[in-house]
Coordinates of C-alpha atoms in Angstrom, one line a residue:
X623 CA 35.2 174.4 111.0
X624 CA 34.1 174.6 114.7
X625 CA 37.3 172.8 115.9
X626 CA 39.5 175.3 118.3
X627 CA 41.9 173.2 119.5
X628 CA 44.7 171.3 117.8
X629 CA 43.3 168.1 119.7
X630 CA 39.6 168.9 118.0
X631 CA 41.1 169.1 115.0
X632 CA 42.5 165.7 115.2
X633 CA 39.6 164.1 116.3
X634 CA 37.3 165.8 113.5
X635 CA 40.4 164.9 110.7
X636 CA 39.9 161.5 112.1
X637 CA 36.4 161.1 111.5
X638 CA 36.4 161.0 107.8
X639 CA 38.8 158.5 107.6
X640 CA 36.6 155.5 105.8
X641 CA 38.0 152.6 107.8
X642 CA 35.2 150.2 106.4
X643 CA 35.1 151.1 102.8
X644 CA 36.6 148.9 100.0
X645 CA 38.4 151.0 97.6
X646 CA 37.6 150.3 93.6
X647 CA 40.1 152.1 92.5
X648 CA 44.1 152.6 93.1
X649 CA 43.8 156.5 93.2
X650 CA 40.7 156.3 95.7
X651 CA 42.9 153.9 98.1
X652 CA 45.7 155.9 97.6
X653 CA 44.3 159.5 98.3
X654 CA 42.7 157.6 101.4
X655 CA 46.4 156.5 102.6
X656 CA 47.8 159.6 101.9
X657 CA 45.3 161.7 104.2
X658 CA 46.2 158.9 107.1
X659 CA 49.3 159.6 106.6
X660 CA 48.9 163.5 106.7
X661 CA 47.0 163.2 109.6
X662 CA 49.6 161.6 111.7
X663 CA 52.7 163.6 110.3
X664 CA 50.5 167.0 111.6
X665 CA 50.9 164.7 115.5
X666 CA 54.9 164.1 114.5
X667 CA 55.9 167.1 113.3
X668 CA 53.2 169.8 112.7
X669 CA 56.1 172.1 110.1
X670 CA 56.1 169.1 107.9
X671 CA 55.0 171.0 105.2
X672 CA 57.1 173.7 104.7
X673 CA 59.9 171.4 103.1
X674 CA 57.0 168.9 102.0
X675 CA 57.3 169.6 97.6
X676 CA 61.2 170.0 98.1
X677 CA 61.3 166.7 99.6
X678 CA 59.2 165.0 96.3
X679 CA 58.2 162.1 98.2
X680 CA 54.5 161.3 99.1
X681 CA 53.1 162.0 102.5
X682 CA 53.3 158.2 103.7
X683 CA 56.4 158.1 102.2
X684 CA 57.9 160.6 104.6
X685 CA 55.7 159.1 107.4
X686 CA 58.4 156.0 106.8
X687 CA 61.3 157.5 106.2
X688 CA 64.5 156.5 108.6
X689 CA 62.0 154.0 109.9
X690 CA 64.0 150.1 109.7
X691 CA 61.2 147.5 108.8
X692 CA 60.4 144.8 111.2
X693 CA 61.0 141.1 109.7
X694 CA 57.0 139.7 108.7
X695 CA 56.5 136.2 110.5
X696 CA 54.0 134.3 109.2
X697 CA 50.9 133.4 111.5
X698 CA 51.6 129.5 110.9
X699 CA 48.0 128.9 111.7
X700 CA 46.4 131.3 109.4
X701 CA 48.7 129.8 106.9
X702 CA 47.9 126.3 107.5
X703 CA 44.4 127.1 107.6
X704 CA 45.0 128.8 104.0
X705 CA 46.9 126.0 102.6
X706 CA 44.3 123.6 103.4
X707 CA 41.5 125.4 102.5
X708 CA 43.1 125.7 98.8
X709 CA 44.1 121.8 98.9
X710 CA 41.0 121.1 99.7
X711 CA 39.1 123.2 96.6
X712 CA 42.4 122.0 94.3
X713 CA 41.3 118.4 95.0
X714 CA 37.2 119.4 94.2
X715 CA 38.4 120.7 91.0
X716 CA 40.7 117.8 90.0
X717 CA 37.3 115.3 90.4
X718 CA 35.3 118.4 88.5
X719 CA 38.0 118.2 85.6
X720 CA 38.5 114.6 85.6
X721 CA 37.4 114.0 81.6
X722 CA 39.8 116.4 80.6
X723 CA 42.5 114.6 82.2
X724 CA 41.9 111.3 81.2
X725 CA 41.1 112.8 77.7
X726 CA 44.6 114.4 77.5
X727 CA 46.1 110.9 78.3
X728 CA 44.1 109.4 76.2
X729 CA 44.2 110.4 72.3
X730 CA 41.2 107.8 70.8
X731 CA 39.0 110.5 72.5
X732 CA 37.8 112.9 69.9
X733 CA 38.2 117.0 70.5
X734 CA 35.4 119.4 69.4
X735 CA 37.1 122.3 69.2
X736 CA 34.9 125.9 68.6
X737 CA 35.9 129.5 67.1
X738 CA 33.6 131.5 69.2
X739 CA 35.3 135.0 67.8
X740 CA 31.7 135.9 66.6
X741 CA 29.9 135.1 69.8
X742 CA 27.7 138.0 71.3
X743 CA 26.0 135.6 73.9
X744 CA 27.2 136.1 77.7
X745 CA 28.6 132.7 79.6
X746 CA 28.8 130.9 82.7
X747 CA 31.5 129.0 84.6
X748 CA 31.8 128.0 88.2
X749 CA 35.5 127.8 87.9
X750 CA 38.7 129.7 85.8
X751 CA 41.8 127.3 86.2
X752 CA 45.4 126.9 85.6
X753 CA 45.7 123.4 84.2
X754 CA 49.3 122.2 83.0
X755 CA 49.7 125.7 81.4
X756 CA 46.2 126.1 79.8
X757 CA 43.3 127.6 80.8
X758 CA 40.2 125.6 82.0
X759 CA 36.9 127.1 82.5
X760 CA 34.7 124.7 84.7
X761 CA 31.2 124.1 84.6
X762 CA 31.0 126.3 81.7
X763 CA 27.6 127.1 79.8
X764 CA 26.9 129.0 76.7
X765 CA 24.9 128.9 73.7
X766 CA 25.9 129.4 70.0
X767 CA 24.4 129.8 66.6
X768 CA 26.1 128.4 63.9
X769 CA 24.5 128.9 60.3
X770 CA 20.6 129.1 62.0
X771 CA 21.5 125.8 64.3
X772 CA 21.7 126.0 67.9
X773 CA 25.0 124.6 69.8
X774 CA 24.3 124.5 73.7
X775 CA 26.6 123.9 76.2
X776 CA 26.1 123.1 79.5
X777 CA 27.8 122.5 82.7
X778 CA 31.2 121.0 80.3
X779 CA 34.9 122.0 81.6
X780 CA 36.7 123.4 78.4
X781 CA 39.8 124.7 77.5
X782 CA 39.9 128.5 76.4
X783 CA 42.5 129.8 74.3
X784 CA 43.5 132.7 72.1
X785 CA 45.2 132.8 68.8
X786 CA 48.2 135.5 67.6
X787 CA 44.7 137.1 65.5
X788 CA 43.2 137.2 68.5
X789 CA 40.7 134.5 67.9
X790 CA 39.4 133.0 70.7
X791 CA 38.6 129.1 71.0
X792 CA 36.8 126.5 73.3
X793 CA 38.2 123.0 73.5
X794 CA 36.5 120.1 74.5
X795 CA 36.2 116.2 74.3
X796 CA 33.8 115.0 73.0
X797 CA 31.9 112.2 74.6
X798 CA 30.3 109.4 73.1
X799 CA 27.9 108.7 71.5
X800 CA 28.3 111.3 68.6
X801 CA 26.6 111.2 64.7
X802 CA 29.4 112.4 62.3
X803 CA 28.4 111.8 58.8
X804 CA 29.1 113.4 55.5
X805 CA 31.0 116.0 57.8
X806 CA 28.1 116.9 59.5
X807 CA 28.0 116.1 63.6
X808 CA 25.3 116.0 65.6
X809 CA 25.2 115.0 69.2
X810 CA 22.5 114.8 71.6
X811 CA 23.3 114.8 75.7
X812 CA 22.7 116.6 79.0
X813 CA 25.5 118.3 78.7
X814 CA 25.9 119.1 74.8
X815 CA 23.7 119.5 71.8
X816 CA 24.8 120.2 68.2
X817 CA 21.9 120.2 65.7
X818 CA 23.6 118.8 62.5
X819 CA 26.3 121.4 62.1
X820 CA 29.2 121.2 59.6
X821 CA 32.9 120.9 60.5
X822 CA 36.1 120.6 59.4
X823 CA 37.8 117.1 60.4
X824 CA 41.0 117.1 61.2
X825 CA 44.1 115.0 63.0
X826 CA 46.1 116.6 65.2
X827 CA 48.9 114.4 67.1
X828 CA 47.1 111.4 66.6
X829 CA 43.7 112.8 67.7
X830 CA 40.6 113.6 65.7
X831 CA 39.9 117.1 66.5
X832 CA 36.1 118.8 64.5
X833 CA 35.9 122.1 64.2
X834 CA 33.3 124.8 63.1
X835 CA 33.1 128.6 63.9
X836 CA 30.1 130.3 65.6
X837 CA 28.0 132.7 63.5
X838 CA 26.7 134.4 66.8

């Protein structure tokens, strides 16, 4: 390069450090680290290198070395700021999720549950949550074929879950009113329609639970 001077060296080196970028990847981030690091051992001690491979420790490790760590204190007002802030969006979500609760509690409410293995169809949910160990998908929207009749969903909070085959299922309850006859369901509302499609009925801890796998 042009640089003639140890000090325009420096100041060039320091130009391509990409203080603004967001790293995609661990090995971008951790080459970009590494070069910082180099960068300021060449200031500390510019015969670094020699023992550098001998030493088998990265170059931000030995930037660290025999340094002792400073105790982190928590900036409490960035951290009640935080803790509200996720209060507040917990509490949205528990209103947002509030049929699943009260259908958990309450087992005369009727669970459509789907085998959506086959689906090739790309979905939608404002929300992925933890709830009481399972996960909740909120707002979720999809549509499904199942033997040439359409199943939409729209805007429903289910419960996703995977099998030890590695089957994948959506829970829901089911709200009324529904058409269940000679094992045939249809249902007709905002935020679900099934076209007549056939499912297995069963009973599971007191609850009727109808199930039918997706074609596509």
């Amino acid at each position: 390069g042009t640089a003639k001077t140890s000090e325009e060296l420096n100041k060039n080196a320091a130009l391509n450090i990409e203080r603004n970028r967001v790293f995609l990847s661990a090995d971008g981030e951790s080459y970009e680290i590494g070069y910082v690091a180099a960068l300021i051992l060449d200031r500390k001690n510019p015969d670094w290198k020699k023992n550098f491979y001998a030493l088998k420790m990265s170059a931000d490790e030995l930037l660290l070395d025999n340094i002792e760590e400073l105790p982190e204190t928590a900036d409490t007002e960035l951290s009640d700021e935080v803790t509200k802030t996720i209060e507040g969006h917990n509490a949205k979500l528990s209103e947002l999720i509030d049929d699943l609760v009260k259908a958990k509690k309450d087992t005369s409410v009727s669970y459509l549950k789907i085998d959506i293995t086959k689906s090739t169809g790309s979905m939608y949910a404002t929300d992925m949550i933890n709830y009481e160990g399972e996960q909740v998908s909120v707002g979720y929207k999809n549509t499904f074929t199942v033997n040439g009749k359409t199943v939409a969903l729209n805007d429903v909070n289910v419960y996703e879950s995977f099998d030890d085959n590695g089957n994948q299922y959506l829970i829901l309850p089911l709200s009324e009113p529904i058409d269940i006859k000679d094992n045939v369901l249809s249902v007709n509302n905002k935020k679900l329609s099934i076209e007549g499609v056939k499912v297995k009925t069963e009973t599971v801890n007191g609850r009727t639970v109808y199930f039918f796998a997706v074609s596509n």
